[in-house]
PDB file of C-alpha atoms in Angstrom:
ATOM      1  CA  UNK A   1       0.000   0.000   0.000  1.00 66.00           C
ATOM      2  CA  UNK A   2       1.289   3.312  -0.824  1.00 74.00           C
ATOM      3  CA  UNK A   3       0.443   6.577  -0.203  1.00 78.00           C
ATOM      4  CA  UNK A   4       1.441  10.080  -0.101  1.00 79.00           C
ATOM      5  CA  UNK A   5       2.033  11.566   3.296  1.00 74.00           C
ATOM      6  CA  UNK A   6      -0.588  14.625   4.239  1.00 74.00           C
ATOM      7  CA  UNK A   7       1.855  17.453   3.790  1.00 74.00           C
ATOM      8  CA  UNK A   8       3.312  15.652   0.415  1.00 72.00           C
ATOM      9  CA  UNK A   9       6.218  15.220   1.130  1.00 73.00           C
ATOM     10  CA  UNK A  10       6.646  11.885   1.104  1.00 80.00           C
ATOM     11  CA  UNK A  11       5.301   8.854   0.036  1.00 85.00           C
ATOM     12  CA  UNK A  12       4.377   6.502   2.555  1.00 85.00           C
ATOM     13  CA  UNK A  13       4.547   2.399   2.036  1.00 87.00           C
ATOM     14  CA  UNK A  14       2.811   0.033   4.298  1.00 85.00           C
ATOM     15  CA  UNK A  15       4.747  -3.277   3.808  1.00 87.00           C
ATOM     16  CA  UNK A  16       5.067  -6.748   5.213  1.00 86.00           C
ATOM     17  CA  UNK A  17       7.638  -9.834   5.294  1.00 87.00           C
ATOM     18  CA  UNK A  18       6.868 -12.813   4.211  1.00 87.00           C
ATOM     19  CA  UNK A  19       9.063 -15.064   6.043  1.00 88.00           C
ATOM     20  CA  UNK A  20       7.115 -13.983   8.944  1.00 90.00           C
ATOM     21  CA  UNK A  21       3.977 -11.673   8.106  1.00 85.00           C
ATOM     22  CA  UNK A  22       5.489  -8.580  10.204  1.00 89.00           C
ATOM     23  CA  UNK A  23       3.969  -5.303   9.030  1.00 89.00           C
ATOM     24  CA  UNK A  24       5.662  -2.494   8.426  1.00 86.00           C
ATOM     25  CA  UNK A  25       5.893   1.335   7.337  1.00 86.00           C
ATOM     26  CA  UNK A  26       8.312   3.039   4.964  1.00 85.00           C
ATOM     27  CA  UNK A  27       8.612   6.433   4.261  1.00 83.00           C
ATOM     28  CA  UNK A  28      10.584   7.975   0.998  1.00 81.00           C
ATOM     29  CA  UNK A  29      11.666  11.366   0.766  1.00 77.00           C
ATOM     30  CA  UNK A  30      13.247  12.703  -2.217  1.00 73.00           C
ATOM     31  CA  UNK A  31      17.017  13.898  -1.026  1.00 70.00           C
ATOM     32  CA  UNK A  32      17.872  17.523  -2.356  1.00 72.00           C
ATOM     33  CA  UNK A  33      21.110  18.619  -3.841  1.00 78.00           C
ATOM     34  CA  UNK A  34      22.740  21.143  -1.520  1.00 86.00           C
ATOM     35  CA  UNK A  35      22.042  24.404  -1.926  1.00 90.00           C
ATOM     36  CA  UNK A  36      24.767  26.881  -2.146  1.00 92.00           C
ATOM     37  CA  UNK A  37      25.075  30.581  -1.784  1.00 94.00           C
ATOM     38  CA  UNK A  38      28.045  32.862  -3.110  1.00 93.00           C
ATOM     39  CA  UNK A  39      28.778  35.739  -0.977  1.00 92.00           C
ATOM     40  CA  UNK A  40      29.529  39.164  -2.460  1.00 88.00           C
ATOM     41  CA  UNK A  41      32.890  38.979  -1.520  1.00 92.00           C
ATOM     42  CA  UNK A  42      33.010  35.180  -3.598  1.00 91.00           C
ATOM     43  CA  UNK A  43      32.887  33.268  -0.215  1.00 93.00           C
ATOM     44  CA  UNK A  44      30.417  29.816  -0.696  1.00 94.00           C
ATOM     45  CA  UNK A  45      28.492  29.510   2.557  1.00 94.00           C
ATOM     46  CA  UNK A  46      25.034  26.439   2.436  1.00 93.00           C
ATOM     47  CA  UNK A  47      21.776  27.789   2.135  1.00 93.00           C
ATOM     48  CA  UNK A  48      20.099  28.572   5.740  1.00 93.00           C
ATOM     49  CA  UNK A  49      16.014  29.204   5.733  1.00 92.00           C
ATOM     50  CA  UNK A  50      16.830  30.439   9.216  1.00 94.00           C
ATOM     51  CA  UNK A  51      18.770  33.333   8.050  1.00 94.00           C
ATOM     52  CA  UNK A  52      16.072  34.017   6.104  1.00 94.00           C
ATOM     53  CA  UNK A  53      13.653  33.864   8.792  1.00 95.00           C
ATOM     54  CA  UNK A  54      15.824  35.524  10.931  1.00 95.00           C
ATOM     55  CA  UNK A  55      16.056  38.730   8.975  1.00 94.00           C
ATOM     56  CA  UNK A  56      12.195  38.664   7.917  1.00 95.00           C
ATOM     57  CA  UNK A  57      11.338  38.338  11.681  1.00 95.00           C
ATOM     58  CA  UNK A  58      13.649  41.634  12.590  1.00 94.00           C
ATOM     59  CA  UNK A  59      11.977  43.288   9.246  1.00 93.00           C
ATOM     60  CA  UNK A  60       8.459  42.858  10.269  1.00 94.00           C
ATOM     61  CA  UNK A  61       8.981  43.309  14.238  1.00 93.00           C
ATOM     62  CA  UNK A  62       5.721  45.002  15.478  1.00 92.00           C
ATOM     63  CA  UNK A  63       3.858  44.707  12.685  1.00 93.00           C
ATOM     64  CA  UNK A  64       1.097  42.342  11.851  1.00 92.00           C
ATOM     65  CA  UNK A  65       2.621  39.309   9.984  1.00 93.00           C
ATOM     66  CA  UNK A  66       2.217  36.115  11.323  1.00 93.00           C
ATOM     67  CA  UNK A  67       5.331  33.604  12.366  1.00 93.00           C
ATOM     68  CA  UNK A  68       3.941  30.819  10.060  1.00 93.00           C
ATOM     69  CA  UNK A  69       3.903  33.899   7.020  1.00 94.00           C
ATOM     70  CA  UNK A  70       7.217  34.381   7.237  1.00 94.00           C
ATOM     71  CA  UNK A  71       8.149  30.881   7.260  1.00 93.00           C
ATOM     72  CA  UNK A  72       5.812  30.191   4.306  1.00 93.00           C
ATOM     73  CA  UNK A  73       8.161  32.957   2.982  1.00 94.00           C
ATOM     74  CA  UNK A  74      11.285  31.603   3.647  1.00 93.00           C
ATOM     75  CA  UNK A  75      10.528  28.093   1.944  1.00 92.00           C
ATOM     76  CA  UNK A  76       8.768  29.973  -0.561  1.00 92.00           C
ATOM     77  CA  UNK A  77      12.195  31.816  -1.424  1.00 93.00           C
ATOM     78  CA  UNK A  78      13.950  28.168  -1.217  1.00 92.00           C
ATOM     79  CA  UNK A  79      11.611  26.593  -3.645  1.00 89.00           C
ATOM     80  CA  UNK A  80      12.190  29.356  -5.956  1.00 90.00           C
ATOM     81  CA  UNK A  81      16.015  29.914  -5.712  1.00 91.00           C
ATOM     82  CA  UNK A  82      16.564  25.638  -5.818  1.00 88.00           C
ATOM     83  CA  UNK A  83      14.638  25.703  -9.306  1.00 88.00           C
ATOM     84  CA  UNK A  84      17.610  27.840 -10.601  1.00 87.00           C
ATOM     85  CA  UNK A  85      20.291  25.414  -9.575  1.00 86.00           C
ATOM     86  CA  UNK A  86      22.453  24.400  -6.553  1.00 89.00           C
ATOM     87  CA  UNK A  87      24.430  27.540  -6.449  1.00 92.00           C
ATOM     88  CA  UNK A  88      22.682  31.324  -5.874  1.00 93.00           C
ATOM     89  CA  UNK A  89      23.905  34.701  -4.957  1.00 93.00           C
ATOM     90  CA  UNK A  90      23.583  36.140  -1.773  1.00 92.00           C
ATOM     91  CA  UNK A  91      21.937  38.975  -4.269  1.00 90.00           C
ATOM     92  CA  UNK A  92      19.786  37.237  -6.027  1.00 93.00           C
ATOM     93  CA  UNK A  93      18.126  35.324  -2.321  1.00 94.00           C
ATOM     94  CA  UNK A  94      18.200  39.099  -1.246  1.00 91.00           C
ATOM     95  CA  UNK A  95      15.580  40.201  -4.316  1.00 91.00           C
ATOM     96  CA  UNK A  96      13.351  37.215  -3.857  1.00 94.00           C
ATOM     97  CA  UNK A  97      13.099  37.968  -0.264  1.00 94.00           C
ATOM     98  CA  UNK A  98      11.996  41.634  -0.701  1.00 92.00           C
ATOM     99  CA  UNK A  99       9.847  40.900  -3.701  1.00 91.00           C
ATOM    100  CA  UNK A 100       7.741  38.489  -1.347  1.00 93.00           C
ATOM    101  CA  UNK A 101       7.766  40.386   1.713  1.00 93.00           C
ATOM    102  CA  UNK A 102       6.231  43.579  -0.071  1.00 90.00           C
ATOM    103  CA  UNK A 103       3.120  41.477  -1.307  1.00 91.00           C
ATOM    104  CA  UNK A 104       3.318  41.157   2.823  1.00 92.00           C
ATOM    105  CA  UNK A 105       3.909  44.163   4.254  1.00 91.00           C
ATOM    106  CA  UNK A 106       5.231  47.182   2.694  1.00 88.00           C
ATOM    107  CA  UNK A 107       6.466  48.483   6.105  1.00 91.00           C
ATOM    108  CA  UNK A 108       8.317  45.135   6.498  1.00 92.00           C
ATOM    109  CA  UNK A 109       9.677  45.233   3.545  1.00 90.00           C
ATOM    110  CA  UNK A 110      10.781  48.914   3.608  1.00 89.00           C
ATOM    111  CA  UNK A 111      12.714  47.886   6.566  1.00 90.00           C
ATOM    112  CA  UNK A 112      14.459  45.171   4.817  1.00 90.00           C
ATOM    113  CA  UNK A 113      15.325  46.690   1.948  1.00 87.00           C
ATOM    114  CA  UNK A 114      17.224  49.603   4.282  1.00 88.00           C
ATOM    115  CA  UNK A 115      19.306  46.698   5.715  1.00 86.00           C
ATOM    116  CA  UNK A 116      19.492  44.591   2.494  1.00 81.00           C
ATOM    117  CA  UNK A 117      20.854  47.379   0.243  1.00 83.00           C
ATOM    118  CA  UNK A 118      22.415  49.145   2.824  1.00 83.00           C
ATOM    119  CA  UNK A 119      20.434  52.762   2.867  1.00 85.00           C
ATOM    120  CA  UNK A 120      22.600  55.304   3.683  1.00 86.00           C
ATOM    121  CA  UNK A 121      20.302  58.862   3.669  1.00 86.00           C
ATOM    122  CA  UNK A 122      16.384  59.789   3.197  1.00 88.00           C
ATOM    123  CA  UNK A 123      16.832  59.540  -0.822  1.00 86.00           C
ATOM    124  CA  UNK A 124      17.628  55.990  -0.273  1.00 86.00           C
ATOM    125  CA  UNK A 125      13.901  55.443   1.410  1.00 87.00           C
ATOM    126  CA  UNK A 126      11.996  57.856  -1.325  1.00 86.00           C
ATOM    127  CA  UNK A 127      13.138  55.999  -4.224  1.00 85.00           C
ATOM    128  CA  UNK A 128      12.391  52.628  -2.728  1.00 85.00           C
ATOM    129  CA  UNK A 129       8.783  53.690  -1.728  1.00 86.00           C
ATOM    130  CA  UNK A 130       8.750  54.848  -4.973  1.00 86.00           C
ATOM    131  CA  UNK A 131       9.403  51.120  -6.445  1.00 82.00           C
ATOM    132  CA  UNK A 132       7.474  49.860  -3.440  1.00 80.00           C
ATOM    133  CA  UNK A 133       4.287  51.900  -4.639  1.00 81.00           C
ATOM    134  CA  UNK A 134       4.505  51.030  -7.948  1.00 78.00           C
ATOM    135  CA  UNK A 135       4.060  47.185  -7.139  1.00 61.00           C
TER     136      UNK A 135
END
């Protein structure tokens, strides 16, 4: 008997040995290539969803987005950086994560984007409302 398991992630086989009729369960997962990211600076560090979650959490402090929303984010932004290979820039995770969070929260995402691409005066916060608005 096989089956997939309720969150789909793996498939689930009910089995039993015929030398002596014990039953038993299996469960398959499919393995995943590592993921890696290159650093600005050319360093290769493995992918961490906690990071992620990490700076999403410190983003949208005080505001009204749920724990499980940012970790729907966060393997969200996996699923879609792992469908461009096993290696991704730092960059590139950066973009995905501020393109989610501002269908979130544009506050949240205002705040990451300060950190993220390192505002250094007001003009730095006008022009990304601007491109904040616009979405």
């Amino acid at each position: 008997d096989s089956r997939t398991t309720d969150d789909g992630t793996a498939v689930r086989r009910r089995r039993e040995r015929l030398e002596c009729a014990t039953r038993f369960t299996t469960f398959e997962r499919r393995e995943e290539a590592p993921l890696v990211v290159v650093k600005s600076s050319g360093d290769e560090v493995p992918f961490d969803r906690a990071r992620i979650v990490a700076g999403v959490a410190l983003a949208a402090k005080g505001r009204p987005v749920e724990p499980a929303t940012i970790d729907a984010l966060a393997a969200d932004v996996e699923d879609i950086v792992r469908l461009e290979g096993t290696q991704v820039t730092s960059e590139r995770i950066g973009r995905a994560v501020l393109e989610a969070l501002a269908r979130i929260d544009g506050v949240s995402a205002l705040r990451f984007a300060s950190v993220y691409k390192g505002f250094d005066d007001l003009a730095d916060f006008e022009r990304e409302i601007g491109l904040l608005t616009k979405n």
